[in-house]
PDB file of C-alpha atoms in Angstrom:
ATOM      1  CA  MET A   1       8.581   5.661   3.279  1.00  0.00           C
ATOM      2  CA  GLU A   2       9.268   2.680   0.699  1.00  0.00           C
ATOM      3  CA  ASN A   3      11.229   3.759  -2.721  1.00  0.00           C
ATOM      4  CA  ASP A   4       9.860   1.446  -5.636  1.00  0.00           C
ATOM      5  CA  TRP A   5       5.910   2.371  -5.627  1.00  0.00           C
ATOM      6  CA  ALA A   6       6.217   5.145  -8.361  1.00  0.00           C
ATOM      7  CA  PRO A   7       4.179   7.254  -8.450  1.00  0.00           C
ATOM      8  CA  MET A   8       3.043   7.497  -5.501  1.00  0.00           C
ATOM      9  CA  ALA A   9       6.407   6.696  -3.286  1.00  0.00           C
ATOM     10  CA  PHE A  10       9.587   6.501  -4.368  1.00  0.00           C
ATOM     11  CA  ALA A  11      13.057   7.931  -4.642  1.00  0.00           C
ATOM     12  CA  ARG A  12      13.993  10.440  -7.373  1.00  0.00           C
ATOM     13  CA  GLU A  13      17.591  11.723  -7.874  1.00  0.00           C
ATOM     14  CA  GLY A  14      18.079  10.241  -4.282  1.00  0.00           C
ATOM     15  CA  LYS A  15      15.550  12.082  -2.521  1.00  0.00           C
ATOM     16  CA  PRO A  16      11.916  11.068  -1.586  1.00  0.00           C
ATOM     17  CA  ALA A  17       9.164  11.913  -3.948  1.00  0.00           C
ATOM     18  CA  GLY A  18       5.651  10.930  -4.764  1.00  0.00           C
ATOM     19  CA  ALA A  19       1.786  11.598  -4.140  1.00  0.00           C
ATOM     20  CA  MET A  20       1.920  10.207  -0.799  1.00  0.00           C
ATOM     21  CA  VAL A  21       4.592  11.930   0.194  1.00  0.00           C
ATOM     22  CA  ASP A  22       2.961  15.275  -0.920  1.00  0.00           C
ATOM     23  CA  LEU A  23       0.084  14.329   0.922  1.00  0.00           C
ATOM     24  CA  ALA A  24       1.715  13.511   4.051  1.00  0.00           C
ATOM     25  CA  ALA A  25       3.897  16.539   3.910  1.00  0.00           C
ATOM     26  CA  GLU A  26       0.730  18.548   3.954  1.00  0.00           C
ATOM     27  CA  ALA A  27      -0.923  16.526   6.459  1.00  0.00           C
ATOM     28  CA  PHE A  28       1.906  17.107   8.598  1.00  0.00           C
ATOM     29  CA  GLN A  29       2.211  20.841   7.924  1.00  0.00           C
ATOM     30  CA  ALA A  30      -1.339  21.580   8.581  1.00  0.00           C
ATOM     31  CA  ALA A  31      -0.842  19.680  12.262  1.00  0.00           C
ATOM     32  CA  GLY A  32       2.089  22.296  12.506  1.00  0.00           C
ATOM     33  CA  LEU A  33       4.415  19.251  12.786  1.00  0.00           C
ATOM     34  CA  PRO A  34       7.717  19.442  11.379  1.00  0.00           C
ATOM     35  CA  VAL A  35       8.610  16.333   9.453  1.00  0.00           C
ATOM     36  CA  SER A  36      11.511  15.027   6.985  1.00  0.00           C
ATOM     37  CA  PHE A  37      11.512  11.902   5.054  1.00  0.00           C
ATOM     38  CA  GLU A  38      14.157   9.182   4.169  1.00  0.00           C
ATOM     39  CA  SER A  39      13.393   6.341   1.639  1.00  0.00           C
ATOM     40  CA  GLY A  40      14.344   2.757   1.631  1.00  0.00           C
ATOM     41  CA  SER A  41      13.118  -0.508   0.903  1.00  0.00           C
ATOM     42  CA  TYR A  42       9.432  -1.319   2.420  1.00  0.00           C
ATOM     43  CA  ASN A  43      10.807  -4.192   4.834  1.00  0.00           C
ATOM     44  CA  ARG A  44      13.805  -2.142   5.857  1.00  0.00           C
ATOM     45  CA  CYS A  45      11.869   1.142   6.626  1.00  0.00           C
ATOM     46  CA  LEU A  46       8.817  -1.288   8.636  1.00  0.00           C
ATOM     47  CA  ALA A  47      11.999  -2.978  10.806  1.00  0.00           C
ATOM     48  CA  LEU A  48      13.722   0.514  11.413  1.00  0.00           C
ATOM     49  CA  THR A  49      10.468   2.417  12.436  1.00  0.00           C
ATOM     50  CA  GLN A  50       9.271  -0.854  15.042  1.00  0.00           C
ATOM     51  CA  ARG A  51      12.968  -0.108  16.474  1.00  0.00           C
ATOM     52  CA  GLY A  52      12.250   3.266  16.862  1.00  0.00           C
ATOM     53  CA  HIS A  53      15.012   4.408  14.171  1.00  0.00           C
ATOM     54  CA  TYR A  54      12.176   6.495  12.195  1.00  0.00           C
ATOM     55  CA  GLN A  55       9.170   8.045  14.362  1.00  0.00           C
ATOM     56  CA  ALA A  56       6.774   7.420  11.602  1.00  0.00           C
ATOM     57  CA  MET A  57       6.381   5.540   8.521  1.00  0.00           C
ATOM     58  CA  LEU A  58       4.054   6.047   5.556  1.00  0.00           C
ATOM     59  CA  ASP A  59       1.576   3.760   3.831  1.00  0.00           C
ATOM     60  CA  VAL A  60       1.160   0.882   6.116  1.00  0.00           C
ATOM     61  CA  ALA A  61      -1.791  -1.067   6.371  1.00  0.00           C
ATOM     62  CA  GLN A  62      -3.544  -2.601   9.397  1.00  0.00           C
ATOM     63  CA  ASN A  63      -4.536  -6.131   9.409  1.00  0.00           C
ATOM     64  CA  SER A  64      -4.248  -8.286  12.911  1.00  0.00           C
ATOM     65  CA  GLU A  65      -0.372  -8.528  12.775  1.00  0.00           C
ATOM     66  CA  ARG A  66       0.366  -5.030  12.201  1.00  0.00           C
ATOM     67  CA  GLN A  67      -2.036  -3.007  14.279  1.00  0.00           C
ATOM     68  CA  PRO A  68      -0.447  -4.029  17.738  1.00  0.00           C
ATOM     69  CA  GLN A  69       2.774  -2.870  16.294  1.00  0.00           C
ATOM     70  CA  PHE A  70       2.340   0.966  15.940  1.00  0.00           C
ATOM     71  CA  ILE A  71       0.123   3.882  17.030  1.00  0.00           C
ATOM     72  CA  TRP A  72      -2.583   4.640  14.249  1.00  0.00           C
ATOM     73  CA  PRO A  73      -4.246   7.862  13.154  1.00  0.00           C
ATOM     74  CA  SER A  74      -8.285   7.319  12.858  1.00  0.00           C
ATOM     75  CA  GLN A  75      -7.620   8.676   9.350  1.00  0.00           C
ATOM     76  CA  PRO A  76      -6.054   7.019   6.328  1.00  0.00           C
ATOM     77  CA  LEU A  77      -3.894   8.775   4.271  1.00  0.00           C
ATOM     78  CA  LEU A  78      -5.290   6.781   1.143  1.00  0.00           C
ATOM     79  CA  VAL A  79      -7.737   4.140   0.411  1.00  0.00           C
ATOM     80  CA  LEU A  80      -6.831   1.608  -2.530  1.00  0.00           C
ATOM     81  CA  PRO A  81      -9.206  -0.363  -4.088  1.00  0.00           C
ATOM     82  CA  LEU A  82      -7.974  -3.790  -4.333  1.00  0.00           C
ATOM     83  CA  HIS A  83      -8.476  -6.094  -7.333  1.00  0.00           C
ATOM     84  CA  LEU A  84      -8.042 -10.054  -8.047  1.00  0.00           C
ATOM     85  CA  ILE A  85      -5.804 -10.310 -11.007  1.00  0.00           C
ATOM     86  CA  GLY A  86      -5.541 -13.759 -12.284  1.00  0.00           C
ATOM     87  CA  SER A  87      -3.900 -15.896 -15.144  1.00  0.00           C
ATOM     88  CA  LYS A  88      -6.607 -16.929 -16.255  1.00  0.00           C
ATOM     89  CA  PRO A  89     -10.421 -15.521 -16.822  1.00  0.00           C
ATOM     90  CA  GLY A  90     -12.353 -15.234 -13.533  1.00  0.00           C
ATOM     91  CA  THR A  91     -14.742 -12.809 -11.553  1.00  0.00           C
ATOM     92  CA  ALA A  92     -14.339 -11.588  -8.059  1.00  0.00           C
ATOM     93  CA  ASN A  93     -16.977 -11.309  -5.402  1.00  0.00           C
ATOM     94  CA  PRO A  94     -16.786  -8.212  -3.177  1.00  0.00           C
ATOM     95  CA  GLY A  95     -15.670  -9.356   0.144  1.00  0.00           C
ATOM     96  CA  ASP A  96     -15.198 -13.000  -0.752  1.00  0.00           C
ATOM     97  CA  TYR A  97     -11.959 -14.881  -0.779  1.00  0.00           C
ATOM     98  CA  SER A  98     -13.363 -18.102  -0.642  1.00  0.00           C
ATOM     99  CA  MET A  99     -12.562 -18.642  -4.578  1.00  0.00           C
ATOM    100  CA  LEU A 100      -8.672 -18.748  -3.775  1.00  0.00           C
ATOM    101  CA  ARG A 101      -8.614 -21.977  -1.680  1.00  0.00           C
ATOM    102  CA  GLY A 102      -6.199 -24.154  -3.187  1.00  0.00           C
ATOM    103  CA  LEU A 103      -4.561 -21.637  -5.737  1.00  0.00           C
ATOM    104  CA  ARG A 104      -1.042 -20.594  -5.564  1.00  0.00           C
ATOM    105  CA  VAL A 105      -1.560 -16.870  -4.514  1.00  0.00           C
ATOM    106  CA  GLY A 106       1.750 -14.514  -5.000  1.00  0.00           C
ATOM    107  CA  MET A 107       2.461 -12.374  -1.918  1.00  0.00           C
ATOM    108  CA  THR A 108       4.892  -9.614  -1.504  1.00  0.00           C
ATOM    109  CA  LEU A 109       7.279 -10.010   1.338  1.00  0.00           C
ATOM    110  CA  GLY A 110       6.370  -7.830   4.163  1.00  0.00           C
ATOM    111  CA  TYR A 111       3.135  -6.181   2.981  1.00  0.00           C
ATOM    112  CA  GLU A 112      -0.122  -6.038   4.715  1.00  0.00           C
ATOM    113  CA  TYR A 113      -3.046  -8.296   3.475  1.00  0.00           C
ATOM    114  CA  PRO A 114      -6.333  -8.105   4.508  1.00  0.00           C
ATOM    115  CA  ASP A 115      -7.105 -10.828   7.365  1.00  0.00           C
ATOM    116  CA  ALA A 116     -10.132 -12.297   5.356  1.00  0.00           C
ATOM    117  CA  LEU A 117      -7.512 -13.126   2.814  1.00  0.00           C
ATOM    118  CA  LEU A 118      -4.855 -14.584   4.940  1.00  0.00           C
ATOM    119  CA  GLN A 119      -7.642 -16.771   6.492  1.00  0.00           C
ATOM    120  CA  GLN A 120      -8.285 -18.621   3.437  1.00  0.00           C
ATOM    121  CA  ARG A 121      -6.667 -22.213   2.521  1.00  0.00           C
ATOM    122  CA  LEU A 122      -4.347 -21.116  -0.134  1.00  0.00           C
ATOM    123  CA  VAL A 123      -0.684 -21.830  -1.550  1.00  0.00           C
ATOM    124  CA  ARG A 124       1.254 -18.551  -0.549  1.00  0.00           C
ATOM    125  CA  VAL A 125       3.951 -17.615  -3.141  1.00  0.00           C
ATOM    126  CA  VAL A 126       5.927 -14.961  -1.534  1.00  0.00           C
ATOM    127  CA  SER A 127       8.352 -12.774  -3.594  1.00  0.00           C
ATOM    128  CA  PRO A 128      10.546  -9.674  -2.851  1.00  0.00           C
ATOM    129  CA  SER A 129       8.537  -6.932  -4.999  1.00  0.00           C
ATOM    130  CA  GLU A 130       4.835  -6.782  -6.446  1.00  0.00           C
ATOM    131  CA  GLN A 131       7.053  -6.975  -9.719  1.00  0.00           C
ATOM    132  CA  ALA A 132       8.485 -10.040  -9.055  1.00  0.00           C
ATOM    133  CA  ASN A 133       4.963 -11.255  -8.385  1.00  0.00           C
ATOM    134  CA  PHE A 134       3.596  -9.654 -11.797  1.00  0.00           C
ATOM    135  CA  HIS A 135       6.352 -11.881 -13.519  1.00  0.00           C
ATOM    136  CA  GLN A 136       5.431 -14.859 -11.809  1.00  0.00           C
ATOM    137  CA  LEU A 137       1.677 -14.275 -12.689  1.00  0.00           C
ATOM    138  CA  LEU A 138       2.889 -13.896 -16.462  1.00  0.00           C
ATOM    139  CA  ALA A 139       4.884 -16.866 -16.209  1.00  0.00           C
ATOM    140  CA  GLY A 140       2.391 -19.297 -14.840  1.00  0.00           C
ATOM    141  CA  GLY A 141       4.245 -19.584 -11.522  1.00  0.00           C
ATOM    142  CA  ILE A 142       1.042 -18.219  -9.423  1.00  0.00           C
ATOM    143  CA  ASP A 143      -2.581 -18.358 -10.134  1.00  0.00           C
ATOM    144  CA  VAL A 144      -3.638 -14.961  -8.959  1.00  0.00           C
ATOM    145  CA  MET A 145      -2.340 -11.742  -6.913  1.00  0.00           C
ATOM    146  CA  LEU A 146      -3.987  -9.042  -5.176  1.00  0.00           C
ATOM    147  CA  LEU A 147      -3.254  -5.632  -6.759  1.00  0.00           C
ATOM    148  CA  SER A 148      -4.578  -2.019  -6.383  1.00  0.00           C
ATOM    149  CA  ALA A 149      -6.011  -0.597  -9.905  1.00  0.00           C
ATOM    150  CA  GLY A 150      -3.537   1.530 -10.016  1.00  0.00           C
ATOM    151  CA  SER A 151      -0.638  -0.825  -9.652  1.00  0.00           C
ATOM    152  CA  TYR A 152      -2.146  -3.005 -11.895  1.00  0.00           C
ATOM    153  CA  GLN A 153      -2.028  -0.605 -14.740  1.00  0.00           C
ATOM    154  CA  ALA A 154       1.276   0.333 -14.074  1.00  0.00           C
ATOM    155  CA  LEU A 155       2.608  -3.152 -14.082  1.00  0.00           C
ATOM    156  CA  ARG A 156       0.653  -3.841 -17.246  1.00  0.00           C
ATOM    157  CA  GLU A 157       2.147  -0.773 -18.858  1.00  0.00           C
ATOM    158  CA  ALA A 158       5.751  -1.502 -17.713  1.00  0.00           C
ATOM    159  CA  ALA A 159       5.221  -4.947 -19.312  1.00  0.00           C
ATOM    160  CA  GLN A 160       4.219  -3.513 -22.817  1.00  0.00           C
ATOM    161  CA  LEU A 161       0.962  -5.748 -22.452  1.00  0.00           C
ATOM    162  CA  LYS A 162      -1.742  -5.157 -25.318  1.00  0.00           C
ATOM    163  CA  GLU A 163      -5.512  -5.057 -24.625  1.00  0.00           C
ATOM    164  CA  GLY A 164      -7.000  -8.434 -23.845  1.00  0.00           C
ATOM    165  CA  GLU A 165      -3.824  -9.755 -23.197  1.00  0.00           C
ATOM    166  CA  ALA A 166      -3.099 -12.117 -19.832  1.00  0.00           C
ATOM    167  CA  PRO A 167      -3.227 -11.536 -16.756  1.00  0.00           C
ATOM    168  CA  HIS A 168      -6.972 -10.839 -16.295  1.00  0.00           C
ATOM    169  CA  ASP A 169      -8.839  -8.435 -14.160  1.00  0.00           C
ATOM    170  CA  TRP A 170     -11.125 -10.135 -11.844  1.00  0.00           C
ATOM    171  CA  GLY A 171     -12.576  -7.164 -10.842  1.00  0.00           C
ATOM    172  CA  ARG A 172     -12.550  -5.410  -7.427  1.00  0.00           C
ATOM    173  CA  VAL A 173     -12.780  -7.714  -4.369  1.00  0.00           C
ATOM    174  CA  ASP A 174     -11.614  -5.275  -1.272  1.00  0.00           C
ATOM    175  CA  GLU A 175     -10.298  -2.242  -0.285  1.00  0.00           C
ATOM    176  CA  LEU A 176      -7.124  -1.581   1.818  1.00  0.00           C
ATOM    177  CA  ALA A 177      -6.373   1.812   3.640  1.00  0.00           C
ATOM    178  CA  LEU A 178      -2.929   3.009   4.110  1.00  0.00           C
ATOM    179  CA  TYR A 179      -2.074   5.132   7.148  1.00  0.00           C
ATOM    180  CA  ILE A 180       1.292   6.973   8.596  1.00  0.00           C
ATOM    181  CA  ALA A 181       1.694   4.610  11.184  1.00  0.00           C
ATOM    182  CA  PHE A 182       3.726   5.983  14.161  1.00  0.00           C
ATOM    183  CA  HIS A 183       6.647   4.098  16.400  1.00  0.00           C
ATOM    184  CA  ALA A 184       4.433   2.157  19.451  1.00  0.00           C
ATOM    185  CA  ARG A 185       6.880   3.076  22.024  1.00  0.00           C
ATOM    186  CA  HIS A 186       7.324   6.731  21.357  1.00  0.00           C
ATOM    187  CA  PRO A 187       5.711   8.960  24.152  1.00  0.00           C
ATOM    188  CA  GLN A 188       4.693  11.457  21.715  1.00  0.00           C
ATOM    189  CA  ALA A 189       3.161   8.642  19.160  1.00  0.00           C
ATOM    190  CA  ALA A 190      -0.491   9.131  20.238  1.00  0.00           C
ATOM    191  CA  HIS A 191      -0.592  13.136  20.409  1.00  0.00           C
ATOM    192  CA  TRP A 192       0.889  12.912  16.641  1.00  0.00           C
ATOM    193  CA  ALA A 193      -1.593  10.625  15.775  1.00  0.00           C
ATOM    194  CA  THR A 194      -4.646  12.710  16.942  1.00  0.00           C
ATOM    195  CA  ALA A 195      -3.209  15.555  15.232  1.00  0.00           C
ATOM    196  CA  ILE A 196      -2.406  13.635  12.186  1.00  0.00           C
ATOM    197  CA  SER A 197      -5.768  12.516  11.928  1.00  0.00           C
ATOM    198  CA  HIS A 198      -7.675  15.942  12.612  1.00  0.00           C
ATOM    199  CA  SER A 199      -5.396  17.254   9.612  1.00  0.00           C
ATOM    200  CA  LEU A 200      -6.328  14.676   7.452  1.00  0.00           C
ATOM    201  CA  GLN A 201      -9.919  15.365   7.938  1.00  0.00           C
ATOM    202  CA  GLY A 202      -9.635  18.774   6.921  1.00  0.00           C
ATOM    203  CA  LEU A 203      -7.294  18.081   3.661  1.00  0.00           C
ATOM    204  CA  GLN A 204     -10.042  15.293   2.534  1.00  0.00           C
ATOM    205  CA  ARG A 205     -12.775  18.308   2.909  1.00  0.00           C
ATOM    206  CA  SER A 206     -10.929  20.673   0.702  1.00  0.00           C
ATOM    207  CA  GLY A 207     -10.023  18.245  -1.977  1.00  0.00           C
ATOM    208  CA  ALA A 208      -6.063  18.240  -1.786  1.00  0.00           C
ATOM    209  CA  PRO A 209      -5.818  14.561  -2.006  1.00  0.00           C
ATOM    210  CA  GLN A 210      -7.495  14.386  -5.507  1.00  0.00           C
ATOM    211  CA  ARG A 211      -5.318  17.049  -6.398  1.00  0.00           C
ATOM    212  CA  ILE A 212      -2.319  15.901  -5.231  1.00  0.00           C
ATOM    213  CA  LEU A 213      -2.800  12.629  -7.126  1.00  0.00           C
ATOM    214  CA  GLN A 214      -4.202  14.614 -10.321  1.00  0.00           C
ATOM    215  CA  ARG A 215      -0.549  16.412 -10.046  1.00  0.00           C
ATOM    216  CA  TRP A 216       1.388  13.565  -9.990  1.00  0.00           C
ATOM    217  CA  GLN A 217      -0.929  11.467 -12.584  1.00  0.00           C
ATOM    218  CA  ALA A 218      -1.087   8.853  -9.986  1.00  0.00           C
ATOM    219  CA  ARG A 219      -4.005   6.204  -9.949  1.00  0.00           C
ATOM    220  CA  PRO A 220      -4.641   4.644  -6.392  1.00  0.00           C
TER     221      PRO A 220
END
């Protein structure tokens, strides 16, 4: 699991913590599967899971590149609302990324983005983190970036921006489902994915994700 997405998934006193960790832990427990968590940078965890060092990774999204690399549950851990955040005012149209053609779009190295975005003719500006992208946006180095509503609010608060100050939230354009992705060549991966799907469905019915998010004061 990644270590710099507080309060969703981060390292606290060197140990994995966050809302997504608690939700995944409950899912594994409900499925009768013992689990332990380790944290690191997103790209390091991704590479080590692909190599089989880890059996699974939290908070991975599916797109045409990532989908064949893992075994996926049918049920996501969480679905994030995605917003377009621009250096200037604008308005997003749900499901439509055509307005980004020709614009400088900030992207985080290794993160998954919707295929509909990646298919546009845009200028990709890649940074090592969402924080770095956000600073680029504030400095005018990029025109727009894609963020979950909660991440945008957290970045604004960290930058101590006042209401009405740039950048500007263009509104919701899409959503992104995050999964527990299992190492594709592990012989138990399909079994684990099925078990986790069933347990997550039960947790959704019980309202557990909402309770966990409230406990961590976390906004997707």
